[in-house]
């Protein structure tokens, strides 16, 4: 980005702008793009979700406003803006208003650390992964504020559920990410993405292997297990079916959003979709290589000579990332169209009894992976360096695969046997002829 | 265990999933239901009193509005009561037409009830959309015979209003080829969906003794293991001629009520197949030509009851010899099945109330008359 602005200002326009001007322009530009992209993505996501769900339910979906209904979200936004803003008489008005902001702003921050393309991370720093999850938890405070201030029992129940769920599922989410940090040795999201180039995960510097950007962490046992745990946790964090308990419309109306109307409701809605988008994007980034894909690194390499190619590489990277992100969002919609929701105690059971131990085991295997790949004579494991990269990688793969498989089967068995302490009814139920006088 | 303050919440009367204007006053300790009190009467519209100032025939379209989902079976029960009271004979063919309509009603009611139930569990309307899809096809058939889709008003004293149009039978046969795959689809979704299983198994158990003492009927009673079906127990119309089974559950939980309904859809299809086979041989027309519609029954009383998709619907009529009923009483299955709600819900979570309520399958038009 700096290079591009530098090229435009100094080379093309010949302005001799100092470095701080370029930086300032870059920051303003990036902030503007982010603030435009976020609501636009939200509009697109709502339209996408409604059409896909409609397709699954034998319906047409919104198709009246604009071509095939693409302007439907705009119409919805206009409706939201023009609606009366009702604040309950008994509400704590200050907190009621503030909650909307506390919910929306953190979700916008989340997108600022995502690497959108090669060298296209708006804010890049060493602990961006930590920042991403830390800032995502802030919105939980907003949910409590919103649920409590409305002075409605449904809101309160919803807020209680939301916080219980957020806390329970942030643990497995962050622990599963920790495995990746161990594998890649970095807490910077952009470095984790860069580590997923090449053809084989975590084995980038191989000779004679073209950099196809397919070394996704998903293709390792550690990464796969982490992905499964993380995506389940992401569904819970983003309050998507089957974990949409805090706003279970059939039980507690709209949860913490019950007492909101008009644009304030719209803000909660916005926050939710942006959060979902960010969670899908981070899943794509951490496990599916983010902007990595065939052709990106080749174009970047050509960009050294011609600025145009690096722009193309960036565009291709953004396309790859968005494709992956939308795939995950589609999965979320798909699950929503197919599954009922869990009950709150079942949700807690899944989080604490299944996902948490599984992610802990996964961290253990990630440590083994890192040791097999990176350790050598300094750690007293000289025999490892004698093997060469391929063999070391194979050892790491097989050992972690065995550990993770054992852990997963064991946990599934333990959890299902805990359930079967209740009478297993399905097998016993018989239906058939009953002859009556 | 920490002692926490109990919270009283009103679920309803304006609530997305109370199936109408129905209120449940719930006392919860955190998420656990301590006590529950169903409150109804929000849809009370003086049905019985109005019916006593109408003539007998004028009440026929009015019964459509009781359980607005299943107008055909409501008509059936009322027609049965008046025919008993006035001693009207029904020709054989008319009986077959009545059975066909009643069983079609049962199929789509159960399909949609399952859809609503899955909806109450939080699945975003997909199961319901499939149920509605099948219902539309059946409603097309109803429109063909009666001119109306929901408020059919098709039954008359001594028969039905019109005979079948020519294209009815081929359309019905077409539909009956497609329906088994729908029931299989629903069953597959139920039996193989882990989340659905853990949400419905062992939830809202209604023991058989309790079910009997609350005089619960219909699929809810049969799910508790009691093979009581009026079509068998007090056979009316031509049900005695069909070979069908009464599915019963073993536990009486939500899951049983689910499976019972699927199985009943299959049995209804069996009845339909047999009815279609026997229909061409049935004697008489669609209505008894001697039956007067402006009935003036002799002094006396009569109780006509049928097995509607929701349970036993009965009409108790007392005649004083005039053209209007002296007393008109509806025994509504939804209302009576709703009474054990508190016993079914106590000790479960808030989310379970909705599922249990959905599994009873109520229609508020019938609960508050």
PDB file of C-alpha atoms in Angstrom, chain A residues 180-416:
ATOM      1  CA  UNK A 180      -1.520 -22.868  15.439  1.00  0.00           C
ATOM      2  CA  UNK A 181       0.627 -20.348  17.265  1.00  0.00           C
ATOM      3  CA  UNK A 182       2.799 -23.196  18.467  1.00  0.00           C
ATOM      4  CA  UNK A 183       3.047 -24.666  14.980  1.00  0.00           C
ATOM      5  CA  UNK A 184       3.898 -21.463  13.189  1.00  0.00           C
ATOM      6  CA  UNK A 185       5.768 -19.807  16.022  1.00  0.00           C
ATOM      7  CA  UNK A 186       4.027 -16.487  15.544  1.00  0.00           C
ATOM      8  CA  UNK A 187       1.089 -14.590  16.934  1.00  0.00           C
ATOM      9  CA  UNK A 188       0.825 -12.295  13.969  1.00  0.00           C
ATOM     10  CA  UNK A 189      -2.042 -13.185  11.684  1.00  0.00           C
ATOM     11  CA  UNK A 190      -0.181 -12.075   8.570  1.00  0.00           C
ATOM     12  CA  UNK A 191       2.799 -14.285   9.494  1.00  0.00           C
ATOM     13  CA  UNK A 192       0.500 -17.265  10.012  1.00  0.00           C
ATOM     14  CA  UNK A 193      -0.912 -16.679   6.553  1.00  0.00           C
ATOM     15  CA  UNK A 194       2.535 -16.379   5.020  1.00  0.00           C
ATOM     16  CA  UNK A 195       3.463 -19.678   6.662  1.00  0.00           C
ATOM     17  CA  UNK A 196       0.700 -21.375   4.685  1.00  0.00           C
ATOM     18  CA  UNK A 197       2.308 -20.926   1.282  1.00  0.00           C
ATOM     19  CA  UNK A 198       3.984 -23.642  -0.718  1.00  0.00           C
ATOM     20  CA  UNK A 199       2.420 -27.008  -1.272  1.00  0.00           C
ATOM     21  CA  UNK A 200       2.776 -28.784   2.066  1.00  0.00           C
ATOM     22  CA  UNK A 201       1.714 -27.244   5.345  1.00  0.00           C
ATOM     23  CA  UNK A 202       4.539 -25.994   7.524  1.00  0.00           C
ATOM     24  CA  UNK A 203       7.135 -27.085   5.001  1.00  0.00           C
ATOM     25  CA  UNK A 204       7.627 -23.951   2.935  1.00  0.00           C
ATOM     26  CA  UNK A 205      11.301 -23.953   2.007  1.00  0.00           C
ATOM     27  CA  UNK A 206      11.338 -27.040  -0.192  1.00  0.00           C
ATOM     28  CA  UNK A 207      13.393 -26.919  -3.333  1.00  0.00           C
ATOM     29  CA  UNK A 208      11.701 -27.522  -6.687  1.00  0.00           C
ATOM     30  CA  UNK A 209       8.208 -27.154  -5.280  1.00  0.00           C
ATOM     31  CA  UNK A 210       6.224 -24.304  -6.826  1.00  0.00           C
ATOM     32  CA  UNK A 211       4.590 -21.957  -4.327  1.00  0.00           C
ATOM     33  CA  UNK A 212       0.953 -22.696  -5.052  1.00  0.00           C
ATOM     34  CA  UNK A 213      -0.267 -21.257  -1.774  1.00  0.00           C
ATOM     35  CA  UNK A 214      -1.802 -24.553  -0.741  1.00  0.00           C
ATOM     36  CA  UNK A 215       0.164 -25.302   2.401  1.00  0.00           C
ATOM     37  CA  UNK A 216      -2.919 -24.730   4.470  1.00  0.00           C
ATOM     38  CA  UNK A 217      -2.752 -25.626   8.115  1.00  0.00           C
ATOM     39  CA  UNK A 218      -6.003 -27.521   7.646  1.00  0.00           C
ATOM     40  CA  UNK A 219      -4.063 -30.321   5.981  1.00  0.00           C
ATOM     41  CA  UNK A 220      -2.297 -31.293   9.176  1.00  0.00           C
ATOM     42  CA  UNK A 221      -3.878 -33.355  11.966  1.00  0.00           C
ATOM     43  CA  UNK A 222      -3.325 -30.530  14.421  1.00  0.00           C
ATOM     44  CA  UNK A 223      -4.755 -27.925  12.109  1.00  0.00           C
ATOM     45  CA  UNK A 224      -7.740 -30.070  11.208  1.00  0.00           C
ATOM     46  CA  UNK A 225      -8.727 -30.752  14.791  1.00  0.00           C
ATOM     47  CA  UNK A 226      -8.160 -27.113  15.664  1.00  0.00           C
ATOM     48  CA  UNK A 227     -10.334 -26.125  12.721  1.00  0.00           C
ATOM     49  CA  UNK A 228     -13.208 -28.363  13.799  1.00  0.00           C
ATOM     50  CA  UNK A 229     -13.069 -27.095  17.380  1.00  0.00           C
ATOM     51  CA  UNK A 230     -12.628 -23.516  16.281  1.00  0.00           C
ATOM     52  CA  UNK A 231     -15.455 -23.520  13.787  1.00  0.00           C
ATOM     53  CA  UNK A 232     -17.879 -24.998  16.322  1.00  0.00           C
ATOM     54  CA  UNK A 233     -16.775 -22.360  18.799  1.00  0.00           C
ATOM     55  CA  UNK A 234     -17.094 -19.690  16.136  1.00  0.00           C
ATOM     56  CA  UNK A 235     -20.680 -20.728  15.522  1.00  0.00           C
ATOM     57  CA  UNK A 236     -21.304 -20.321  19.234  1.00  0.00           C
ATOM     58  CA  UNK A 237     -19.486 -17.000  19.443  1.00  0.00           C
ATOM     59  CA  UNK A 238     -21.297 -15.623  16.442  1.00  0.00           C
ATOM     60  CA  UNK A 239     -24.572 -16.894  17.879  1.00  0.00           C
ATOM     61  CA  UNK A 240     -25.414 -18.956  14.866  1.00  0.00           C
ATOM     62  CA  UNK A 241     -27.618 -22.046  14.762  1.00  0.00           C
ATOM     63  CA  UNK A 242     -27.341 -24.507  16.496  1.00  0.00           C
ATOM     64  CA  UNK A 243     -25.949 -22.201  19.155  1.00  0.00           C
ATOM     65  CA  UNK A 244     -28.238 -19.196  18.684  1.00  0.00           C
ATOM     66  CA  UNK A 245     -29.495 -19.653  22.215  1.00  0.00           C
ATOM     67  CA  UNK A 246     -29.056 -16.027  23.384  1.00  0.00           C
ATOM     68  CA  UNK A 247     -31.551 -14.857  20.808  1.00  0.00           C
ATOM     69  CA  UNK A 248     -33.653 -17.980  20.489  1.00  0.00           C
ATOM     70  CA  UNK A 249     -36.673 -16.443  18.848  1.00  0.00           C
ATOM     71  CA  UNK A 250     -38.951 -19.321  19.720  1.00  0.00           C
ATOM     72  CA  UNK A 251     -38.084 -19.107  23.403  1.00  0.00           C
ATOM     73  CA  UNK A 252     -37.082 -15.643  24.506  1.00  0.00           C
ATOM     74  CA  UNK A 253     -38.312 -13.561  21.560  1.00  0.00           C
ATOM     75  CA  UNK A 254     -35.071 -11.847  20.499  1.00  0.00           C
ATOM     76  CA  UNK A 255     -32.944 -12.165  23.624  1.00  0.00           C
ATOM     77  CA  UNK A 256     -30.990  -9.064  24.500  1.00  0.00           C
ATOM     78  CA  UNK A 257     -32.302  -7.272  21.413  1.00  0.00           C
ATOM     79  CA  UNK A 258     -35.947  -7.514  22.466  1.00  0.00           C
ATOM     80  CA  UNK A 259     -36.243  -3.926  23.693  1.00  0.00           C
ATOM     81  CA  UNK A 260     -34.486  -2.352  20.733  1.00  0.00           C
ATOM     82  CA  UNK A 261     -36.182  -0.916  17.720  1.00  0.00           C
ATOM     83  CA  UNK A 262     -35.307   1.102  14.668  1.00  0.00           C
ATOM     84  CA  UNK A 263     -31.682   1.763  13.925  1.00  0.00           C
ATOM     85  CA  UNK A 264     -30.554   0.669  17.386  1.00  0.00           C
ATOM     86  CA  UNK A 265     -31.819  -2.775  16.542  1.00  0.00           C
ATOM     87  CA  UNK A 266     -30.130  -2.368  13.195  1.00  0.00           C
ATOM     88  CA  UNK A 267     -26.843  -1.722  14.982  1.00  0.00           C
ATOM     89  CA  UNK A 268     -27.116  -5.010  16.870  1.00  0.00           C
ATOM     90  CA  UNK A 269     -27.938  -6.700  13.629  1.00  0.00           C
ATOM     91  CA  UNK A 270     -24.968  -5.061  11.947  1.00  0.00           C
ATOM     92  CA  UNK A 271     -22.669  -6.065  14.781  1.00  0.00           C
ATOM     93  CA  UNK A 272     -23.817  -9.627  14.539  1.00  0.00           C
ATOM     94  CA  UNK A 273     -23.293  -9.969  10.832  1.00  0.00           C
ATOM     95  CA  UNK A 274     -19.925  -8.226  10.947  1.00  0.00           C
ATOM     96  CA  UNK A 275     -18.910 -10.525  13.777  1.00  0.00           C
ATOM     97  CA  UNK A 276     -19.986 -13.514  11.732  1.00  0.00           C
ATOM     98  CA  UNK A 277     -18.111 -12.199   8.726  1.00  0.00           C
ATOM     99  CA  UNK A 278     -14.995 -11.612  10.808  1.00  0.00           C
ATOM    100  CA  UNK A 279     -15.204 -15.086  12.311  1.00  0.00           C
ATOM    101  CA  UNK A 280     -15.597 -16.646   8.874  1.00  0.00           C
ATOM    102  CA  UNK A 281     -12.696 -14.561   7.593  1.00  0.00           C
ATOM    103  CA  UNK A 282     -10.437 -15.537  10.479  1.00  0.00           C
ATOM    104  CA  UNK A 283     -11.342 -19.201   9.967  1.00  0.00           C
ATOM    105  CA  UNK A 284     -10.415 -18.868   6.315  1.00  0.00           C
ATOM    106  CA  UNK A 285      -7.267 -16.988   7.240  1.00  0.00           C
ATOM    107  CA  UNK A 286      -5.953 -19.279   9.923  1.00  0.00           C
ATOM    108  CA  UNK A 287      -6.859 -22.667   8.508  1.00  0.00           C
ATOM    109  CA  UNK A 288      -7.514 -22.217   4.806  1.00  0.00           C
ATOM    110  CA  UNK A 289      -4.560 -20.073   3.943  1.00  0.00           C
ATOM    111  CA  UNK A 290      -6.303 -16.690   3.856  1.00  0.00           C
ATOM    112  CA  UNK A 291      -5.287 -14.932   0.667  1.00  0.00           C
ATOM    113  CA  UNK A 292      -2.975 -17.789  -0.290  1.00  0.00           C
ATOM    114  CA  UNK A 293      -3.869 -19.601  -3.422  1.00  0.00           C
ATOM    115  CA  UNK A 294      -2.408 -20.630  -6.760  1.00  0.00           C
ATOM    116  CA  UNK A 295      -0.919 -17.648  -8.576  1.00  0.00           C
ATOM    117  CA  UNK A 296      -0.725 -15.071  -5.819  1.00  0.00           C
ATOM    118  CA  UNK A 297       2.935 -15.514  -4.973  1.00  0.00           C
ATOM    119  CA  UNK A 298       3.912 -15.711  -8.649  1.00  0.00           C
ATOM    120  CA  UNK A 299       2.154 -12.405  -9.332  1.00  0.00           C
ATOM    121  CA  UNK A 300       3.771 -10.884  -6.234  1.00  0.00           C
ATOM    122  CA  UNK A 301       7.176 -11.956  -7.480  1.00  0.00           C
ATOM    123  CA  UNK A 302       6.488 -10.329 -10.832  1.00  0.00           C
ATOM    124  CA  UNK A 303       5.422  -7.217  -8.928  1.00  0.00           C
ATOM    125  CA  UNK A 304       9.038  -6.511  -8.088  1.00  0.00           C
ATOM    126  CA  UNK A 305       9.488  -5.257 -11.643  1.00  0.00           C
ATOM    127  CA  UNK A 306       6.061  -3.883 -12.416  1.00  0.00           C
ATOM    128  CA  UNK A 307       3.785  -2.289  -9.859  1.00  0.00           C
ATOM    129  CA  UNK A 308       0.735  -3.459 -11.818  1.00  0.00           C
ATOM    130  CA  UNK A 309       1.420  -7.112 -11.018  1.00  0.00           C
ATOM    131  CA  UNK A 310       1.542  -6.517  -7.282  1.00  0.00           C
ATOM    132  CA  UNK A 311      -1.847  -4.805  -7.543  1.00  0.00           C
ATOM    133  CA  UNK A 312      -3.108  -7.867  -9.419  1.00  0.00           C
ATOM    134  CA  UNK A 313      -1.636 -10.148  -6.769  1.00  0.00           C
ATOM    135  CA  UNK A 314      -3.402  -8.142  -4.088  1.00  0.00           C
ATOM    136  CA  UNK A 315      -6.700  -8.322  -5.967  1.00  0.00           C
ATOM    137  CA  UNK A 316      -6.357 -12.060  -6.463  1.00  0.00           C
ATOM    138  CA  UNK A 317      -5.566 -12.487  -2.773  1.00  0.00           C
ATOM    139  CA  UNK A 318      -8.671 -10.534  -1.784  1.00  0.00           C
ATOM    140  CA  UNK A 319     -10.753 -12.663  -4.135  1.00  0.00           C
ATOM    141  CA  UNK A 320      -9.359 -15.869  -2.633  1.00  0.00           C
ATOM    142  CA  UNK A 321     -10.011 -14.651   0.900  1.00  0.00           C
ATOM    143  CA  UNK A 322     -13.546 -13.533   0.121  1.00  0.00           C
ATOM    144  CA  UNK A 323     -14.333 -16.794  -1.652  1.00  0.00           C
ATOM    145  CA  UNK A 324     -13.192 -18.775   1.362  1.00  0.00           C
ATOM    146  CA  UNK A 325     -14.994 -16.462   3.749  1.00  0.00           C
ATOM    147  CA  UNK A 326     -18.223 -16.731   1.822  1.00  0.00           C
ATOM    148  CA  UNK A 327     -17.855 -20.477   1.759  1.00  0.00           C
ATOM    149  CA  UNK A 328     -17.799 -20.489   5.541  1.00  0.00           C
ATOM    150  CA  UNK A 329     -20.688 -18.104   5.732  1.00  0.00           C
ATOM    151  CA  UNK A 330     -22.573 -20.394   3.390  1.00  0.00           C
ATOM    152  CA  UNK A 331     -21.798 -23.256   5.754  1.00  0.00           C
ATOM    153  CA  UNK A 332     -23.243 -21.221   8.606  1.00  0.00           C
ATOM    154  CA  UNK A 333     -26.413 -20.590   6.611  1.00  0.00           C
ATOM    155  CA  UNK A 334     -26.538 -24.223   5.617  1.00  0.00           C
ATOM    156  CA  UNK A 335     -26.391 -25.305   9.251  1.00  0.00           C
ATOM    157  CA  UNK A 336     -29.062 -22.761  10.071  1.00  0.00           C
ATOM    158  CA  UNK A 337     -31.309 -24.226   7.425  1.00  0.00           C
ATOM    159  CA  UNK A 338     -30.882 -27.755   8.692  1.00  0.00           C
ATOM    160  CA  UNK A 339     -30.491 -27.942  12.442  1.00  0.00           C
ATOM    161  CA  UNK A 340     -32.555 -27.080  15.479  1.00  0.00           C
ATOM    162  CA  UNK A 341     -30.773 -25.410  18.328  1.00  0.00           C
ATOM    163  CA  UNK A 342     -29.248 -26.978  21.385  1.00  0.00           C
ATOM    164  CA  UNK A 343     -30.462 -26.317  24.876  1.00  0.00           C
ATOM    165  CA  UNK A 344     -28.303 -24.192  27.139  1.00  0.00           C
ATOM    166  CA  UNK A 345     -27.135 -27.062  29.354  1.00  0.00           C
ATOM    167  CA  UNK A 346     -26.316 -29.188  26.324  1.00  0.00           C
ATOM    168  CA  UNK A 347     -24.359 -26.285  24.887  1.00  0.00           C
ATOM    169  CA  UNK A 348     -22.359 -25.940  28.081  1.00  0.00           C
ATOM    170  CA  UNK A 349     -21.759 -29.683  28.155  1.00  0.00           C
ATOM    171  CA  UNK A 350     -20.432 -29.679  24.608  1.00  0.00           C
ATOM    172  CA  UNK A 351     -18.135 -26.744  25.309  1.00  0.00           C
ATOM    173  CA  UNK A 352     -16.665 -27.804  28.613  1.00  0.00           C
ATOM    174  CA  UNK A 353     -16.738 -31.576  28.406  1.00  0.00           C
ATOM    175  CA  UNK A 354     -15.854 -32.120  24.788  1.00  0.00           C
ATOM    176  CA  UNK A 355     -14.253 -29.164  23.034  1.00  0.00           C
ATOM    177  CA  UNK A 356     -12.077 -27.942  25.881  1.00  0.00           C
ATOM    178  CA  UNK A 357     -10.303 -31.269  26.589  1.00  0.00           C
ATOM    179  CA  UNK A 358      -9.950 -31.866  22.867  1.00  0.00           C
ATOM    180  CA  UNK A 359      -8.257 -28.526  22.312  1.00  0.00           C
ATOM    181  CA  UNK A 360      -5.932 -29.163  25.257  1.00  0.00           C
ATOM    182  CA  UNK A 361      -4.856 -32.450  23.692  1.00  0.00           C
ATOM    183  CA  UNK A 362      -4.444 -30.619  20.414  1.00  0.00           C
ATOM    184  CA  UNK A 363      -2.018 -28.177  22.016  1.00  0.00           C
ATOM    185  CA  UNK A 364       0.010 -31.151  23.169  1.00  0.00           C
ATOM    186  CA  UNK A 365       0.155 -32.543  19.652  1.00  0.00           C
ATOM    187  CA  UNK A 366       0.999 -29.102  18.315  1.00  0.00           C
ATOM    188  CA  UNK A 367       3.984 -29.038  20.652  1.00  0.00           C
ATOM    189  CA  UNK A 368       5.066 -32.417  19.337  1.00  0.00           C
ATOM    190  CA  UNK A 369       4.664 -31.141  15.798  1.00  0.00           C
ATOM    191  CA  UNK A 370       6.765 -28.080  16.500  1.00  0.00           C
ATOM    192  CA  UNK A 371       9.426 -30.189  18.167  1.00  0.00           C
ATOM    193  CA  UNK A 372       9.582 -32.641  15.268  1.00  0.00           C
ATOM    194  CA  UNK A 373       9.865 -29.894  12.689  1.00  0.00           C
ATOM    195  CA  UNK A 374      12.063 -27.320  14.369  1.00  0.00           C
ATOM    196  CA  UNK A 375      14.120 -28.931  17.124  1.00  0.00           C
ATOM    197  CA  UNK A 376      17.601 -30.207  16.571  1.00  0.00           C
ATOM    198  CA  UNK A 377      20.975 -30.602  18.255  1.00  0.00           C
ATOM    199  CA  UNK A 378      20.469 -27.547  20.491  1.00  0.00           C
ATOM    200  CA  UNK A 379      17.706 -29.351  22.296  1.00  0.00           C
ATOM    201  CA  UNK A 380      19.657 -32.582  22.403  1.00  0.00           C
ATOM    202  CA  UNK A 381      17.672 -34.142  19.574  1.00  0.00           C
ATOM    203  CA  UNK A 382      20.422 -34.410  17.011  1.00  0.00           C
ATOM    204  CA  UNK A 383      18.892 -37.530  15.495  1.00  0.00           C
ATOM    205  CA  UNK A 384      15.978 -35.453  14.204  1.00  0.00           C
ATOM    206  CA  UNK A 385      18.146 -33.199  12.061  1.00  0.00           C
ATOM    207  CA  UNK A 386      19.660 -36.284  10.497  1.00  0.00           C
ATOM    208  CA  UNK A 387      16.297 -37.159   8.954  1.00  0.00           C
ATOM    209  CA  UNK A 388      15.801 -34.332   6.516  1.00  0.00           C
ATOM    210  CA  UNK A 389      12.646 -32.237   6.114  1.00  0.00           C
ATOM    211  CA  UNK A 390      10.368 -34.818   4.499  1.00  0.00           C
ATOM    212  CA  UNK A 391      10.994 -37.511   7.074  1.00  0.00           C
ATOM    213  CA  UNK A 392      10.664 -35.072   9.957  1.00  0.00           C
ATOM    214  CA  UNK A 393       7.385 -33.874   8.540  1.00  0.00           C
ATOM    215  CA  UNK A 394       6.115 -37.430   8.156  1.00  0.00           C
ATOM    216  CA  UNK A 395       7.032 -38.247  11.761  1.00  0.00           C
ATOM    217  CA  UNK A 396       5.241 -35.136  12.973  1.00  0.00           C
ATOM    218  CA  UNK A 397       2.179 -35.903  10.847  1.00  0.00           C
ATOM    219  CA  UNK A 398       1.818 -39.500  11.942  1.00  0.00           C
ATOM    220  CA  UNK A 399       2.436 -38.950  15.648  1.00  0.00           C
ATOM    221  CA  UNK A 400      -0.017 -36.057  15.887  1.00  0.00           C
ATOM    222  CA  UNK A 401      -2.558 -37.951  13.804  1.00  0.00           C
ATOM    223  CA  UNK A 402      -2.460 -40.890  16.208  1.00  0.00           C
ATOM    224  CA  UNK A 403      -2.699 -38.668  19.283  1.00  0.00           C
ATOM    225  CA  UNK A 404      -5.596 -36.628  17.925  1.00  0.00           C
ATOM    226  CA  UNK A 405      -7.536 -39.629  16.678  1.00  0.00           C
ATOM    227  CA  UNK A 406      -7.166 -41.357  20.032  1.00  0.00           C
ATOM    228  CA  UNK A 407      -8.217 -38.254  21.916  1.00  0.00           C
ATOM    229  CA  UNK A 408     -11.222 -37.615  19.696  1.00  0.00           C
ATOM    230  CA  UNK A 409     -12.539 -41.178  19.854  1.00  0.00           C
ATOM    231  CA  UNK A 410     -11.955 -41.343  23.587  1.00  0.00           C
ATOM    232  CA  UNK A 411     -13.788 -38.099  24.220  1.00  0.00           C
ATOM    233  CA  UNK A 412     -16.673 -39.058  21.985  1.00  0.00           C
ATOM    234  CA  UNK A 413     -16.940 -42.333  23.886  1.00  0.00           C
ATOM    235  CA  UNK A 414     -16.765 -40.695  27.307  1.00  0.00           C
ATOM    236  CA  UNK A 415     -19.367 -38.111  26.397  1.00  0.00           C
ATOM    237  CA  UNK A 416     -21.764 -40.546  24.810  1.00  0.00           C
TER     238      UNK A 416
END
